[in-house]
Coordinates of N, CA and C in Angstrom, one line a residue:
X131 N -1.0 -13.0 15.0 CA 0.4 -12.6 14.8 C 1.3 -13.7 15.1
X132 N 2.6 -14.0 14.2 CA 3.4 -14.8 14.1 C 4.5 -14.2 14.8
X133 N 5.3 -15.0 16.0 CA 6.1 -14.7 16.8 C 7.2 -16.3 16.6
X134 N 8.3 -15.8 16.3 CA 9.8 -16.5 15.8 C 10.5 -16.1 17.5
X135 N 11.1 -17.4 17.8 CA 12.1 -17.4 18.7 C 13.0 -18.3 18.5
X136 N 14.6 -17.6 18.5 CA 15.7 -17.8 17.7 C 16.1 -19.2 19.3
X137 N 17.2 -20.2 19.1 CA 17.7 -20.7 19.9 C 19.1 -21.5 19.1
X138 N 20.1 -21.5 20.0 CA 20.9 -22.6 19.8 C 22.1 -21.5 19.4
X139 N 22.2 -20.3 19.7 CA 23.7 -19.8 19.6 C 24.4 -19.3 20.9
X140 N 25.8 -19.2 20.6 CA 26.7 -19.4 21.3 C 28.1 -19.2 20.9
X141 N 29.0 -19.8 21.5 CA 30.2 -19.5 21.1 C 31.3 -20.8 20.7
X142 N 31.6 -20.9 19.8 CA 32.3 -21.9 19.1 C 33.9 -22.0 18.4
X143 N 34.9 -22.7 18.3 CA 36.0 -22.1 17.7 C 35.7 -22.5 16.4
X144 N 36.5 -22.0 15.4 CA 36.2 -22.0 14.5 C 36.9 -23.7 13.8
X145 N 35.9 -23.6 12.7 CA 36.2 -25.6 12.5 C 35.0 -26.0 12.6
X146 N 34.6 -25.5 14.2 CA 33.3 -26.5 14.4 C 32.0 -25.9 14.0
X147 N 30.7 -26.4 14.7 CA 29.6 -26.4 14.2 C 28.6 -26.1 15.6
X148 N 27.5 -25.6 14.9 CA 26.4 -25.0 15.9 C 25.1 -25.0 14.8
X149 N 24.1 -25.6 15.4 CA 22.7 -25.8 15.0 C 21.7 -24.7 15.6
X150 N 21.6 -23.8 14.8 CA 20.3 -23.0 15.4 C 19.2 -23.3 14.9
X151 N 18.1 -23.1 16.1 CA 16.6 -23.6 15.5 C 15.3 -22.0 15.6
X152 N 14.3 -22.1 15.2 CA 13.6 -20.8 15.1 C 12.7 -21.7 15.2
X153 N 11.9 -21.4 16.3 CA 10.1 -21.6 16.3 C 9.2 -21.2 16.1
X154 N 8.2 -21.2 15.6 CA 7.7 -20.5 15.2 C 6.0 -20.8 16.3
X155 N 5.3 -19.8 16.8 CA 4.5 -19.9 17.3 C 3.1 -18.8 16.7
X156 N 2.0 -18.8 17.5 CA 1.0 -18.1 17.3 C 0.5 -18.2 15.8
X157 N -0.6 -17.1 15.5 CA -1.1 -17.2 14.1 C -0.4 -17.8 12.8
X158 N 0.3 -18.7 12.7 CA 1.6 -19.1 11.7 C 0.3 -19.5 10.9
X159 N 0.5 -19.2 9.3 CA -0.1 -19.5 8.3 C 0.1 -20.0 8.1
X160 N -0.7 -21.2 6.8 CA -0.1 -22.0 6.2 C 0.9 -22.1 5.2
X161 N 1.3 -22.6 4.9 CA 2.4 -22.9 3.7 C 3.4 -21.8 3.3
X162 N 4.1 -20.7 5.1 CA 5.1 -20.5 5.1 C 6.3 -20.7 4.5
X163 N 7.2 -20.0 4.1 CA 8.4 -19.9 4.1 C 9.2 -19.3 5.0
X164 N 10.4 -20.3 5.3 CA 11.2 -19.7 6.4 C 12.4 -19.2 6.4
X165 N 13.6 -18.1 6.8 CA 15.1 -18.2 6.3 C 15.6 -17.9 7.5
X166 N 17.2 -17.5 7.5 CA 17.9 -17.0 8.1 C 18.5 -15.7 7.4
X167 N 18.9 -14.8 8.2 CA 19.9 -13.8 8.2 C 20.7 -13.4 9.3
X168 N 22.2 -12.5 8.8 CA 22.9 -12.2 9.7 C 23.2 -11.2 9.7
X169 N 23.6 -10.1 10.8 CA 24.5 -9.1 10.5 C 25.6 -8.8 11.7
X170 N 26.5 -8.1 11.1 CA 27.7 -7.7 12.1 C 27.2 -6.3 12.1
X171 N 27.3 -5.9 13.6 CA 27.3 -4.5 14.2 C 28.0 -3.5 12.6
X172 N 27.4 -2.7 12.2 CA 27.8 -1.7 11.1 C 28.0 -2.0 9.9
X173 N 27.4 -3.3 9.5 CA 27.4 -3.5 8.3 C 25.7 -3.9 7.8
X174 N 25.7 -4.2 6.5 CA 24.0 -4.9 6.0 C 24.1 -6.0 6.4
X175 N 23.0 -6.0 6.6 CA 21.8 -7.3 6.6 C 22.8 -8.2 5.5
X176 N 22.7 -9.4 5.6 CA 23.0 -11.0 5.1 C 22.4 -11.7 4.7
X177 N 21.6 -12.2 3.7 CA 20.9 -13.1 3.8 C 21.8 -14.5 3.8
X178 N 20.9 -15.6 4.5 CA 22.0 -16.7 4.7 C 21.6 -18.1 4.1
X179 N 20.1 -18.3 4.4 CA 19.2 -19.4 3.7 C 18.1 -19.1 3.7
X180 N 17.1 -19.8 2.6 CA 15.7 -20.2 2.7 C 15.1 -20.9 2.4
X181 N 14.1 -21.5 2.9 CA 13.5 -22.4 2.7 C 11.5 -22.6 2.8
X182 N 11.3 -23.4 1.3 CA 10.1 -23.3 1.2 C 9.3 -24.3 2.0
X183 N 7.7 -24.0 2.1 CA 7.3 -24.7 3.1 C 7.5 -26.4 2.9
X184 N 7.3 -26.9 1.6 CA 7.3 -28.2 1.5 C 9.1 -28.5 1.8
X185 N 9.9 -28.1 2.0 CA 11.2 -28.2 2.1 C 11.8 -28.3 0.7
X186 N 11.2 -28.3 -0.5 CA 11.1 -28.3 -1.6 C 12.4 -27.7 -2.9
X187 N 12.4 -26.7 -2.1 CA 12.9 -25.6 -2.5 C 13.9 -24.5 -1.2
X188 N 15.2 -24.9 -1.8 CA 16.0 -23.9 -0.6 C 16.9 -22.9 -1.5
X189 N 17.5 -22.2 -0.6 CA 18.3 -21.1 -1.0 C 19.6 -21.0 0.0
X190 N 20.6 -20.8 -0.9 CA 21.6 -20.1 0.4 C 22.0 -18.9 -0.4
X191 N 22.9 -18.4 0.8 CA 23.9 -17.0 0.4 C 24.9 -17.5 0.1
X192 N 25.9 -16.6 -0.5 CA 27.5 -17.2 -1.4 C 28.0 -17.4 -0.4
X193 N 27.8 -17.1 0.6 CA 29.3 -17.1 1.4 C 28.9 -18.2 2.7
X194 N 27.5 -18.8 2.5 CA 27.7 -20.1 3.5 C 27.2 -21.0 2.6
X195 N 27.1 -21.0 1.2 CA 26.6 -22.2 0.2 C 28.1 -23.3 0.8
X196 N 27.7 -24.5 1.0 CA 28.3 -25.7 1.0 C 28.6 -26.0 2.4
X197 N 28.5 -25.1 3.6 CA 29.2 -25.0 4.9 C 27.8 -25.2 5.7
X198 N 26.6 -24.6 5.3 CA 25.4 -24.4 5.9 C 24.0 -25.3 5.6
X199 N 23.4 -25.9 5.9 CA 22.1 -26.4 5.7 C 20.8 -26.3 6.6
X200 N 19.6 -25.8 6.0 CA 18.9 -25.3 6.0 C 17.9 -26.8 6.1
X201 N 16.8 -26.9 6.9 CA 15.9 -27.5 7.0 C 14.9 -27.2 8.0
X202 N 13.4 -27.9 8.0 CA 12.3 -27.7 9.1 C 11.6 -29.1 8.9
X203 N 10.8 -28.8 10.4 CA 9.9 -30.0 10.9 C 8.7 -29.4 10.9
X204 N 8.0 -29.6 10.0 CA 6.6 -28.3 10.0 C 5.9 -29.0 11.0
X205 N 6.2 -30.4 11.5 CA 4.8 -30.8 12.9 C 5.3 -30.1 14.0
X206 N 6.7 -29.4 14.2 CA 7.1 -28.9 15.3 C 7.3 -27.2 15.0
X207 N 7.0 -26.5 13.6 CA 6.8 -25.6 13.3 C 8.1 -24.9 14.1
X208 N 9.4 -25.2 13.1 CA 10.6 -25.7 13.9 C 11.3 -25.5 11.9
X209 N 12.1 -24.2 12.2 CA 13.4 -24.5 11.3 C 14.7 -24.4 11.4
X210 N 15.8 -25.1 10.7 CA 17.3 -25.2 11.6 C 17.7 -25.0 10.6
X211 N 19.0 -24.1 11.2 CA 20.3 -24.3 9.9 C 21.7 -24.9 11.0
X212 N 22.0 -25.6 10.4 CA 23.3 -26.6 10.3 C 24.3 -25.7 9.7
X213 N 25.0 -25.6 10.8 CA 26.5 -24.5 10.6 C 27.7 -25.4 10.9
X214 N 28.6 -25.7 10.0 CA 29.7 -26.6 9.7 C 30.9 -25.3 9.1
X215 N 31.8 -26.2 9.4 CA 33.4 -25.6 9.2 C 33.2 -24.2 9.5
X216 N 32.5 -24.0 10.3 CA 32.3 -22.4 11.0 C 33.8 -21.3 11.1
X217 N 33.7 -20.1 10.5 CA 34.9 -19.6 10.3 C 34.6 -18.4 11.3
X218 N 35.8 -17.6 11.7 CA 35.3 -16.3 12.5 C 34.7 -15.3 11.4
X219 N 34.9 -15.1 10.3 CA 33.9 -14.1 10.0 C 32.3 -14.4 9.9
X220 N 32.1 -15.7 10.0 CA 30.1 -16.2 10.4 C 29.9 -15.4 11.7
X221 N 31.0 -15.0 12.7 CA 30.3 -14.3 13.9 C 29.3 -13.2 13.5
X222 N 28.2 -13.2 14.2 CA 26.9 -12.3 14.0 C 25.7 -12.8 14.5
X223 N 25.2 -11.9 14.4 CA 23.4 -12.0 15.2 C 22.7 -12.7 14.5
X224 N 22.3 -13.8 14.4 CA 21.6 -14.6 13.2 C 20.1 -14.1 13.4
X225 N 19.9 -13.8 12.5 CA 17.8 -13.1 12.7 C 17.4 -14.8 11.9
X226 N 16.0 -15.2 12.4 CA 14.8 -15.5 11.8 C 13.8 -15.3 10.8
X227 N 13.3 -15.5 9.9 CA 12.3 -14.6 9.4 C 11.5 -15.7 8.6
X228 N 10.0 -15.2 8.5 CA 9.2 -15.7 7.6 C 8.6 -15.0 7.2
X229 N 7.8 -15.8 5.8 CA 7.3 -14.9 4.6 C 6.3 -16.1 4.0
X230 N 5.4 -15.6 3.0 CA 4.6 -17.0 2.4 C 5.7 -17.1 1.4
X231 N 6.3 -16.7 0.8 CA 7.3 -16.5 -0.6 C 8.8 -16.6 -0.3
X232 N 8.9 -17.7 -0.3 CA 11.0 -18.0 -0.5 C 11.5 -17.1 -1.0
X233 N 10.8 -16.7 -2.1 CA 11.8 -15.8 -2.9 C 12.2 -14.2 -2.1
X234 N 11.0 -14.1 -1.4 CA 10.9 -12.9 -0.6 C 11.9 -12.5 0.0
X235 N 12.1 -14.1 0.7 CA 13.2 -13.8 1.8 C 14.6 -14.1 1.1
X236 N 15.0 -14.7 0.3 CA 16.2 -14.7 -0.3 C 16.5 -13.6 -1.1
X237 N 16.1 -12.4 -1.4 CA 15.9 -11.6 -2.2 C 15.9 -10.2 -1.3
X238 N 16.5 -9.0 -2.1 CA 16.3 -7.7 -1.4 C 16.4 -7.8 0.1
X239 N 17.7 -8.6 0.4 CA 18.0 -8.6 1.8 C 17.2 -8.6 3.4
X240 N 16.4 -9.0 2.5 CA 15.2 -8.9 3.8 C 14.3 -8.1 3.5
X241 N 14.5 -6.9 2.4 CA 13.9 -5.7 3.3 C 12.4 -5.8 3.6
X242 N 11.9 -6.4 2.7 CA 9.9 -6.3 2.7 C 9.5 -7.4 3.2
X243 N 9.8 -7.8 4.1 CA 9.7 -8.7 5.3 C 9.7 -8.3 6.4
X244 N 8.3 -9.1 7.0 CA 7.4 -8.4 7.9 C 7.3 -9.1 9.9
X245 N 8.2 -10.3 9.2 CA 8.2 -11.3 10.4 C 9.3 -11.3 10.7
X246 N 10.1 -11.3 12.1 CA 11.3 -11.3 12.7 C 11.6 -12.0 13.8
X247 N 12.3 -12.8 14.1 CA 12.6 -13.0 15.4 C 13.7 -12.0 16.4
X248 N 13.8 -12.6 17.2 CA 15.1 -10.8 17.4 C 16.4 -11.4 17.8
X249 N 16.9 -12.4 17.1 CA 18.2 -12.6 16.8 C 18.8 -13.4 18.3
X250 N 19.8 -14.1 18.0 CA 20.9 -14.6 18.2 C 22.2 -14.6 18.3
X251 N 23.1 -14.9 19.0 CA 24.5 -13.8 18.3 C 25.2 -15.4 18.6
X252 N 26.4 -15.7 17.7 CA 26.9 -16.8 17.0 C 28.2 -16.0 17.1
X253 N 28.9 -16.6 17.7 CA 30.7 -16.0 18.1 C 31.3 -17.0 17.9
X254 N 32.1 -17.1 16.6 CA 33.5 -18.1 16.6 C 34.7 -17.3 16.8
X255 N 35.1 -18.3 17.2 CA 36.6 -18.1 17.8 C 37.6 -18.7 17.1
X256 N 39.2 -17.5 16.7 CA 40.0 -18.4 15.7 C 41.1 -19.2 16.8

């Protein structure tokens, strides 16, 4: 079994920037795919980035394309996203997730995704 642990959130004003990383430990398969998601208390799920194992192939969501970057270090089985010009509405629980299939996780908001980390919460401040 594959077990994701979220790190590197906190609280930031807005402007600035925060690097979260997801590890990935135990049974991790080969040639994973990794993403992020977000949500605020009472609303859906977010998808936010993804990325394929060879780094090859990424994805983002509309609303952090150009502000967010997405990358991993597969010898550290280790993925980050790079959060820039951070606004208060990015506040939320950032989840983890992997899949063998990028598309999986950029797609139908997560839902048939089987792997989770259990989130992080990311608080900007205006």
């Amino acid at each position: 079994q594959v077990q994701l642990v979220e790190s590197g959130g906190g609280l930031v004003q807005a402007g600035g920037s925060l690097r979260l990383s997801c590890a990935a430990s135990g049974r991790t398969p080969s040639n994973y795919a990794m993403g992020w998601f977000r949500q605020v208390p009472g609303k859906e799920r977010e998808f936010a980035a993804a990325i394929s194992w060879s780094g090859g192939n990424v994805y983002y969501g509309e609303s952090v394309k150009g502000r967010f970057t997405i990358s991993r270090d597969n010898a550290k089985n280790t993925v980050y996203l790079q959060m820039n010009s951070l606004k208060p509405e990015d506040t939320a629980v950032y989840y983890c997730a992997a899949d063998l299939d990028p598309m999986r996780i950029a797609t139908n908001r997560g839902r048939y995704l089987e792997v989770w980390g259990q989130g992080i919460l990311v608080t900007v401040s205006s």
